[in-house]
mmCIF file of N, CA and C in Angstrom:
data_model
loop_
_atom_site.group_PDB
_atom_site.id
_atom_site.type_symbol
_atom_site.label_atom_id
_atom_site.label_comp_id
_atom_site.label_asym_id
_atom_site.label_seq_id
_atom_site.Cartn_x
_atom_site.Cartn_y
_atom_site.Cartn_z
ATOM 1 N N MET A 1 122.406 -34.390 20.890
ATOM 2 C CA MET A 1 123.422 -33.116 20.639
ATOM 3 C C MET A 1 125.137 -33.835 20.051
ATOM 4 N N HIS A 2 125.092 -33.002 18.944
ATOM 5 C CA HIS A 2 126.817 -33.535 19.161
ATOM 6 C C HIS A 2 127.744 -33.089 19.514
ATOM 7 N N ARG A 3 128.400 -33.869 19.398
ATOM 8 C CA ARG A 3 130.107 -33.958 20.066
ATOM 9 C C ARG A 3 130.787 -32.686 20.288
ATOM 10 N N LYS A 4 130.708 -31.869 18.967
ATOM 11 C CA LYS A 4 130.945 -30.725 19.138
ATOM 12 C C LYS A 4 130.209 -29.434 20.160
ATOM 13 N N ASP A 5 128.984 -30.021 19.534
ATOM 14 C CA ASP A 5 127.691 -29.076 20.960
ATOM 15 C C ASP A 5 128.184 -28.962 22.284
ATOM 16 N N ARG A 6 128.872 -30.377 22.444
ATOM 17 C CA ARG A 6 128.312 -30.476 23.729
ATOM 18 C C ARG A 6 130.327 -30.287 24.786
ATOM 19 N N VAL A 7 130.986 -29.529 23.423
ATOM 20 C CA VAL A 7 132.434 -29.272 23.250
ATOM 21 C C VAL A 7 132.089 -27.378 23.440
ATOM 22 N N TYR A 8 131.560 -27.314 23.015
ATOM 23 C CA TYR A 8 130.969 -25.446 23.059
ATOM 24 C C TYR A 8 130.199 -25.653 23.911
ATOM 25 N N GLU A 9 129.513 -26.640 24.672
ATOM 26 C CA GLU A 9 128.292 -26.207 25.886
ATOM 27 C C GLU A 9 129.487 -26.158 27.042
ATOM 28 N N ALA A 10 130.607 -27.754 27.547
ATOM 29 C CA ALA A 10 131.659 -27.626 28.047
ATOM 30 C C ALA A 10 132.328 -25.921 28.360
ATOM 31 N N LEU A 11 132.704 -25.262 27.042
ATOM 32 C CA LEU A 11 133.692 -23.643 27.522
ATOM 33 C C LEU A 11 132.958 -22.996 27.847
ATOM 34 N N ARG A 12 131.405 -23.161 27.287
ATOM 35 C CA ARG A 12 130.088 -21.790 27.899
ATOM 36 C C ARG A 12 129.969 -21.908 29.166
ATOM 37 N N SER A 13 130.395 -23.729 29.744
ATOM 38 C CA SER A 13 130.327 -23.882 31.130
ATOM 39 C C SER A 13 130.966 -23.093 31.966
ATOM 40 N N LEU A 14 132.275 -23.138 30.865
ATOM 41 C CA LEU A 14 133.488 -23.027 32.525
ATOM 42 C C LEU A 14 133.468 -21.699 32.451
ATOM 43 N N SER A 15 133.299 -20.570 31.244
ATOM 44 C CA SER A 15 133.999 -20.081 31.137
ATOM 45 C C SER A 15 132.942 -18.632 31.931
ATOM 46 N N ALA A 16 130.872 -19.665 32.189
ATOM 47 C CA ALA A 16 130.228 -18.504 33.108
ATOM 48 C C ALA A 16 130.620 -18.688 34.128
ATOM 49 N N GLN A 17 131.621 -19.630 34.795
ATOM 50 C CA GLN A 17 131.731 -19.795 36.211
ATOM 51 C C GLN A 17 132.997 -18.767 36.538
ATOM 52 N N ARG A 18 133.501 -18.851 34.959
ATOM 53 C CA ARG A 18 135.275 -18.311 35.536
ATOM 54 C C ARG A 18 135.253 -16.423 34.322
ATOM 55 N N PRO A 19 134.259 -15.698 34.877
ATOM 56 C CA PRO A 19 133.719 -15.271 34.211
ATOM 57 C C PRO A 19 135.602 -14.109 33.280
ATOM 58 N N THR A 20 135.073 -14.126 32.338
ATOM 59 C CA THR A 20 136.565 -13.206 31.554
ATOM 60 C C THR A 20 136.746 -11.841 32.380
ATOM 61 N N GLN A 21 137.951 -11.770 32.636
ATOM 62 C CA GLN A 21 138.173 -10.768 33.728
ATOM 63 C C GLN A 21 139.968 -9.710 32.674
ATOM 64 N N SER A 22 140.468 -8.884 32.554
ATOM 65 C CA SER A 22 141.038 -7.870 31.774
ATOM 66 C C SER A 22 142.288 -7.938 32.603
ATOM 67 N N SER A 23 142.494 -9.799 33.252
ATOM 68 C CA SER A 23 144.276 -10.041 33.682
ATOM 69 C C SER A 23 145.294 -10.034 33.284
ATOM 70 N N VAL A 24 146.084 -9.569 33.968
ATOM 71 C CA VAL A 24 147.559 -10.344 33.036
ATOM 72 C C VAL A 24 148.118 -11.517 32.717
ATOM 73 N N LEU A 25 147.493 -11.957 33.593
ATOM 74 C CA LEU A 25 147.509 -13.261 34.079
ATOM 75 C C LEU A 25 147.120 -14.331 33.124
ATOM 76 N N ARG A 26 147.534 -15.019 31.863
ATOM 77 C CA ARG A 26 147.364 -15.736 30.487
ATOM 78 C C ARG A 26 145.861 -16.818 31.539
ATOM 79 N N ARG A 27 147.030 -17.351 31.562
ATOM 80 C CA ARG A 27 145.519 -18.602 32.594
ATOM 81 C C ARG A 27 144.553 -18.454 32.610
ATOM 82 N N HIS A 28 144.301 -16.885 33.641
ATOM 83 C CA HIS A 28 143.181 -16.243 33.842
ATOM 84 C C HIS A 28 141.766 -16.336 32.498
ATOM 85 N N ARG A 29 142.573 -16.110 30.739
ATOM 86 C CA ARG A 29 141.973 -15.954 30.210
ATOM 87 C C ARG A 29 141.133 -16.970 29.123
ATOM 88 N N GLY A 30 141.656 -17.933 29.741
ATOM 89 C CA GLY A 30 140.683 -19.022 28.939
ATOM 90 C C GLY A 30 141.028 -20.633 29.723
ATOM 91 N N PHE A 31 140.567 -21.383 28.603
ATOM 92 C CA PHE A 31 140.304 -22.973 29.400
ATOM 93 C C PHE A 31 141.380 -23.811 28.194
ATOM 94 N N ASN A 32 142.593 -24.805 28.630
ATOM 95 C CA ASN A 32 142.969 -25.612 27.758
ATOM 96 C C ASN A 32 141.583 -26.929 27.099
ATOM 97 N N ALA A 33 141.882 -28.005 26.519
ATOM 98 C CA ALA A 33 141.725 -28.565 26.180
ATOM 99 C C ALA A 33 141.039 -29.883 27.306
ATOM 100 N N GLU A 34 142.600 -29.885 27.892
ATOM 101 C CA GLU A 34 142.349 -30.916 29.427
ATOM 102 C C GLU A 34 141.039 -30.357 29.661
ATOM 103 N N GLU A 35 141.024 -29.578 29.901
ATOM 104 C CA GLU A 35 139.681 -28.866 30.848
ATOM 105 C C GLU A 35 138.163 -29.338 30.617
ATOM 106 N N VAL A 36 138.284 -28.692 29.412
ATOM 107 C CA VAL A 36 137.290 -28.315 28.248
ATOM 108 C C VAL A 36 136.832 -30.240 27.916
ATOM 109 N N ALA A 37 137.750 -30.945 27.712
ATOM 110 C CA ALA A 37 137.209 -32.283 27.873
ATOM 111 C C ALA A 37 136.305 -32.889 28.845
ATOM 112 N N GLU A 38 137.060 -32.958 30.335
ATOM 113 C CA GLU A 38 136.616 -33.495 31.809
ATOM 114 C C GLU A 38 134.826 -32.824 31.428
ATOM 115 N N ARG A 39 134.818 -31.110 31.288
ATOM 116 C CA ARG A 39 133.410 -30.803 31.464
ATOM 117 C C ARG A 39 132.415 -31.551 30.759
ATOM 118 N N ALA A 40 133.245 -31.566 29.291
ATOM 119 C CA ALA A 40 132.544 -32.398 28.524
ATOM 120 C C ALA A 40 132.422 -33.744 28.450
ATOM 121 N N GLU A 41 132.990 -34.420 29.148
ATOM 122 C CA GLU A 41 132.766 -35.949 29.242
ATOM 123 C C GLU A 41 133.636 -36.683 28.045
ATOM 124 N N ILE A 42 134.622 -36.532 27.619
ATOM 125 C CA ILE A 42 135.492 -36.630 25.957
ATOM 126 C C ILE A 42 136.838 -37.494 26.525
ATOM 127 N N ASP A 43 137.181 -37.813 25.366
ATOM 128 C CA ASP A 43 138.690 -37.200 25.392
ATOM 129 C C ASP A 43 139.492 -35.962 25.006
ATOM 130 N N ARG A 44 140.355 -35.847 25.355
ATOM 131 C CA ARG A 44 141.386 -34.126 25.290
ATOM 132 C C ARG A 44 141.030 -34.193 23.654
ATOM 133 N N THR A 45 141.940 -35.665 22.417
ATOM 134 C CA THR A 45 142.017 -35.356 21.496
ATOM 135 C C THR A 45 140.669 -34.745 20.874
ATOM 136 N N ASN A 46 140.088 -35.106 21.242
ATOM 137 C CA ASN A 46 137.939 -34.888 20.070
ATOM 138 C C ASN A 46 138.455 -33.465 20.965
ATOM 139 N N ALA A 47 138.030 -33.140 22.598
ATOM 140 C CA ALA A 47 137.861 -31.866 22.340
ATOM 141 C C ALA A 47 139.199 -31.131 21.841
ATOM 142 N N SER A 48 140.049 -31.082 21.364
ATOM 143 C CA SER A 48 140.690 -30.067 20.691
ATOM 144 C C SER A 48 141.115 -30.239 20.086
ATOM 145 N N ARG A 49 140.343 -31.453 19.026
ATOM 146 C CA ARG A 49 140.179 -31.187 17.376
ATOM 147 C C ARG A 49 138.856 -30.185 17.309
ATOM 148 N N ASP A 50 137.292 -30.621 18.205
ATOM 149 C CA ASP A 50 135.913 -29.772 17.590
ATOM 150 C C ASP A 50 136.900 -28.218 18.207
ATOM 151 N N LEU A 51 137.020 -27.776 19.667
ATOM 152 C CA LEU A 51 137.347 -26.294 19.936
ATOM 153 C C LEU A 51 138.652 -26.121 18.576
ATOM 154 N N ASN A 52 139.090 -26.520 17.957
ATOM 155 C CA ASN A 52 140.044 -25.907 17.161
ATOM 156 C C ASN A 52 138.807 -25.474 15.667
ATOM 157 N N LEU A 53 137.596 -26.884 15.128
ATOM 158 C CA LEU A 53 136.690 -26.601 14.301
ATOM 159 C C LEU A 53 136.045 -24.897 14.862
ATOM 160 N N LEU A 54 135.598 -24.928 15.891
ATOM 161 C CA LEU A 54 134.563 -24.076 16.458
ATOM 162 C C LEU A 54 135.497 -22.357 16.424
ATOM 163 N N VAL A 55 136.920 -22.453 16.181
ATOM 164 C CA VAL A 55 137.727 -21.842 16.125
ATOM 165 C C VAL A 55 137.728 -21.433 14.342
ATOM 166 N N GLN A 56 137.537 -22.157 13.899
ATOM 167 C CA GLN A 56 137.375 -22.039 12.514
ATOM 168 C C GLN A 56 137.045 -21.268 11.558
ATOM 169 N N GLU A 57 135.339 -21.580 12.421
ATOM 170 C CA GLU A 57 134.385 -21.202 12.492
ATOM 171 C C GLU A 57 133.417 -19.948 12.586
ATOM 172 N N GLY A 58 134.395 -19.154 14.177
ATOM 173 C CA GLY A 58 134.696 -17.938 14.573
ATOM 174 C C GLY A 58 133.777 -17.954 15.928
ATOM 175 N N ILE A 59 133.478 -18.965 16.126
ATOM 176 C CA ILE A 59 132.331 -19.452 17.296
ATOM 177 C C ILE A 59 133.277 -18.877 18.613
ATOM 178 N N ILE A 60 134.576 -19.413 18.337
ATOM 179 C CA ILE A 60 135.243 -18.736 20.178
ATOM 180 C C ILE A 60 136.081 -18.354 19.533
ATOM 181 N N GLU A 61 137.380 -17.799 21.104
ATOM 182 C CA GLU A 61 138.827 -18.043 20.300
ATOM 183 C C GLU A 61 139.981 -18.776 20.321
ATOM 184 N N ARG A 62 140.599 -18.554 19.891
ATOM 185 C CA ARG A 62 142.075 -19.187 20.610
ATOM 186 C C ARG A 62 143.289 -18.113 21.035
ATOM 187 N N ILE A 63 143.777 -18.580 21.859
ATOM 188 C CA ILE A 63 144.971 -17.904 22.945
ATOM 189 C C ILE A 63 146.120 -18.371 22.246
ATOM 190 N N PRO A 64 147.357 -17.726 21.831
ATOM 191 C CA PRO A 64 148.322 -18.958 22.049
ATOM 192 C C PRO A 64 149.175 -19.355 22.671
ATOM 193 N N GLY A 65 149.920 -20.509 22.823
ATOM 194 C CA GLY A 65 150.788 -20.982 24.021
ATOM 195 C C GLY A 65 150.795 -22.006 23.948
ATOM 196 N N ARG A 66 151.256 -22.275 25.320
ATOM 197 C CA ARG A 66 151.703 -23.347 25.742
ATOM 198 C C ARG A 66 151.129 -23.635 27.346
ATOM 199 N N PRO A 67 149.844 -24.460 27.290
ATOM 200 C CA PRO A 67 149.150 -24.854 26.571
ATOM 201 C C PRO A 67 148.374 -24.255 26.090
ATOM 202 N N VAL A 68 147.663 -23.973 24.587
ATOM 203 C CA VAL A 68 146.668 -23.584 23.906
ATOM 204 C C VAL A 68 145.307 -23.282 24.736
ATOM 205 N N LEU A 69 145.319 -22.209 24.638
ATOM 206 C CA LEU A 69 143.559 -21.627 25.227
ATOM 207 C C LEU A 69 142.140 -21.290 24.653
ATOM 208 N N PHE A 70 141.572 -21.427 25.099
ATOM 209 C CA PHE A 70 139.674 -21.494 24.171
ATOM 210 C C PHE A 70 139.159 -20.515 25.215
ATOM 211 N N THR A 71 138.901 -19.516 24.287
ATOM 212 C CA THR A 71 137.997 -18.922 25.305
ATOM 213 C C THR A 71 136.555 -18.508 24.371
ATOM 214 N N MET A 72 134.944 -18.003 24.915
ATOM 215 C CA MET A 72 133.766 -17.578 24.608
ATOM 216 C C MET A 72 134.637 -15.807 23.632
ATOM 217 N N LYS A 73 133.962 -16.211 22.625
ATOM 218 C CA LYS A 73 134.250 -14.647 21.385
ATOM 219 C C LYS A 73 133.221 -14.036 22.281
ATOM 220 N N ALA A 74 134.233 -12.481 22.515
ATOM 221 C CA ALA A 74 133.767 -11.826 23.238
ATOM 222 C C ALA A 74 132.424 -10.704 22.374
ATOM 223 N N THR A 75 131.230 -10.437 23.227
ATOM 224 C CA THR A 75 130.592 -9.827 22.323
ATOM 225 C C THR A 75 130.459 -8.487 22.137
ATOM 226 N N THR A 76 130.350 -7.304 21.081
ATOM 227 C CA THR A 76 130.647 -5.869 21.158
ATOM 228 C C THR A 76 130.715 -5.243 21.855
ATOM 229 N N THR A 77 129.545 -5.561 22.517
ATOM 230 C CA THR A 77 129.172 -5.099 24.775
ATOM 231 C C THR A 77 130.427 -5.507 25.041
ATOM 232 N N GLU A 78 130.590 -6.363 25.467
ATOM 233 C CA GLU A 78 132.126 -6.979 26.317
ATOM 234 C C GLU A 78 133.216 -6.152 25.726
ATOM 235 N N GLN A 79 133.225 -6.264 25.024
ATOM 236 C CA GLN A 79 134.201 -5.881 24.677
ATOM 237 C C GLN A 79 134.687 -3.344 23.861
ATOM 238 N N GLU A 80 133.500 -3.450 24.022
ATOM 239 C CA GLU A 80 133.186 -2.002 24.469
ATOM 240 C C GLU A 80 133.425 -2.009 26.009
ATOM 241 N N THR A 81 132.465 -2.572 26.488
ATOM 242 C CA THR A 81 133.106 -2.754 28.429
ATOM 243 C C THR A 81 134.597 -2.261 28.274
ATOM 244 N N ASN A 82 134.981 -3.584 28.270
ATOM 245 C CA ASN A 82 136.079 -3.679 29.048
ATOM 246 C C ASN A 82 137.398 -2.854 28.111
ATOM 247 N N LYS A 83 136.806 -2.164 27.227
ATOM 248 C CA LYS A 83 138.295 -1.588 26.490
ATOM 249 C C LYS A 83 137.697 0.078 27.327
ATOM 250 N N ALA A 84 136.792 0.103 28.037
ATOM 251 C CA ALA A 84 136.436 1.337 28.732
ATOM 252 C C ALA A 84 137.263 1.448 29.855
ATOM 253 N N THR A 85 136.302 0.472 30.458
ATOM 254 C CA THR A 85 137.284 0.147 32.086
ATOM 255 C C THR A 85 138.833 0.693 31.987
ATOM 256 N N ALA A 86 139.145 -0.218 31.028
ATOM 257 C CA ALA A 86 140.804 0.188 30.360
ATOM 258 C C ALA A 86 140.952 1.577 30.457
ATOM 259 N N ILE A 87 140.478 2.464 29.720
ATOM 260 C CA ILE A 87 140.555 3.870 29.599
ATOM 261 C C ILE A 87 140.528 4.390 30.689
ATOM 262 N N ALA A 88 139.006 3.832 31.379
ATOM 263 C CA ALA A 88 139.227 4.681 32.765
ATOM 264 C C ALA A 88 140.144 3.939 33.724
ATOM 265 N N GLN A 89 140.765 3.143 34.294
ATOM 266 C CA GLN A 89 142.063 2.909 35.119
ATOM 267 C C GLN A 89 143.097 3.695 34.849
ATOM 268 N N LEU A 90 143.119 3.937 33.374
ATOM 269 C CA LEU A 90 144.520 4.528 32.895
ATOM 270 C C LEU A 90 144.889 5.465 32.878
ATOM 271 N N SER A 91 143.533 6.277 32.999
ATOM 272 C CA SER A 91 143.288 7.688 33.246
ATOM 273 C C SER A 91 143.182 7.661 34.687
ATOM 274 N N ALA A 92 143.128 7.071 35.613
ATOM 275 C CA ALA A 92 142.663 7.184 36.763
ATOM 276 C C ALA A 92 143.954 6.827 36.914
ATOM 277 N N ALA A 93 145.180 6.296 36.442
ATOM 278 C CA ALA A 93 146.329 6.175 36.621
ATOM 279 C C ALA A 93 147.516 7.151 36.685
ATOM 280 N N THR A 94 147.075 8.046 35.776
ATOM 281 C CA THR A 94 147.423 9.146 34.822
ATOM 282 C C THR A 94 147.544 10.553 35.223
ATOM 283 N N THR A 95 146.595 10.635 35.833
ATOM 284 C CA THR A 95 145.624 11.757 35.461
ATOM 285 C C THR A 95 146.375 12.251 37.069
ATOM 286 N N PRO A 96 147.236 13.713 37.559
ATOM 287 C CA PRO A 96 147.554 13.637 39.137
ATOM 288 C C PRO A 96 146.440 14.521 39.319
ATOM 289 N N ALA A 97 146.511 14.582 40.624
ATOM 290 C CA ALA A 97 144.751 14.996 41.645
ATOM 291 C C ALA A 97 144.935 16.606 41.561
ATOM 292 N N PRO A 98 144.142 17.071 41.743
ATOM 293 C CA PRO A 98 143.638 18.779 41.516
ATOM 294 C C PRO A 98 144.012 19.303 42.794
ATOM 295 N N PRO A 99 144.994 20.226 42.803
ATOM 296 C CA PRO A 99 145.069 21.059 43.778
ATOM 297 C C PRO A 99 143.855 21.172 44.954
ATOM 298 N N ALA A 100 144.653 20.855 46.446
ATOM 299 C CA ALA A 100 143.914 21.548 47.628
ATOM 300 C C ALA A 100 143.732 22.882 47.794
ATOM 301 N N VAL A 101 142.214 23.280 47.207
ATOM 302 C CA VAL A 101 141.517 24.949 47.940
ATOM 303 C C VAL A 101 142.020 24.948 49.252
ATOM 304 N N SER A 102 142.577 26.012 49.385
ATOM 305 C CA SER A 102 142.126 26.200 51.105
ATOM 306 C C SER A 102 140.969 27.670 51.078
ATOM 307 N N ASN A 103 140.240 27.326 52.340
ATOM 308 C CA ASN A 103 139.472 28.141 52.424
ATOM 309 C C ASN A 103 140.182 29.414 53.706
ATOM 310 N N THR A 104 141.011 29.101 53.758
ATOM 311 C CA THR A 104 141.776 30.872 54.556
ATOM 312 C C THR A 104 141.761 31.708 53.719
ATOM 313 N N ILE A 105 141.549 33.056 54.947
ATOM 314 C CA ILE A 105 141.396 34.187 53.519
ATOM 315 C C ILE A 105 142.851 34.941 54.874
#
C-alpha cells in the first residue's frame, strides 16, 4: 500500500469514528494533518503533502483555516440528506404552531 493510500484510509477511519455533523463548530467537521499522520503512523509533513494531493485529485475536501482541516467528500446522497435535515430544522424553527381548537359549544 502506498503512503497516499494509507493517508486516505486514516482519514476515512477517523471520519467513520466521528460521523459528519452539520455542526456550527468548525473543529467537528474535519481532521488536521497531525491527527491523520498519527493514525497513518507517518510524519505530519508527509501526511499534509498527501492530503493536499488527494484534495487536488478531488477525492477529499479541504476546510481552510488554522489549522487546515480535511474531510471525506460527501456523497450526493449525504449532501441531499444534510440539506433536507437543515431545511426541516429551519422550517420547524420558523413555522408558528397552529391555533388550539376548542371543542366547547
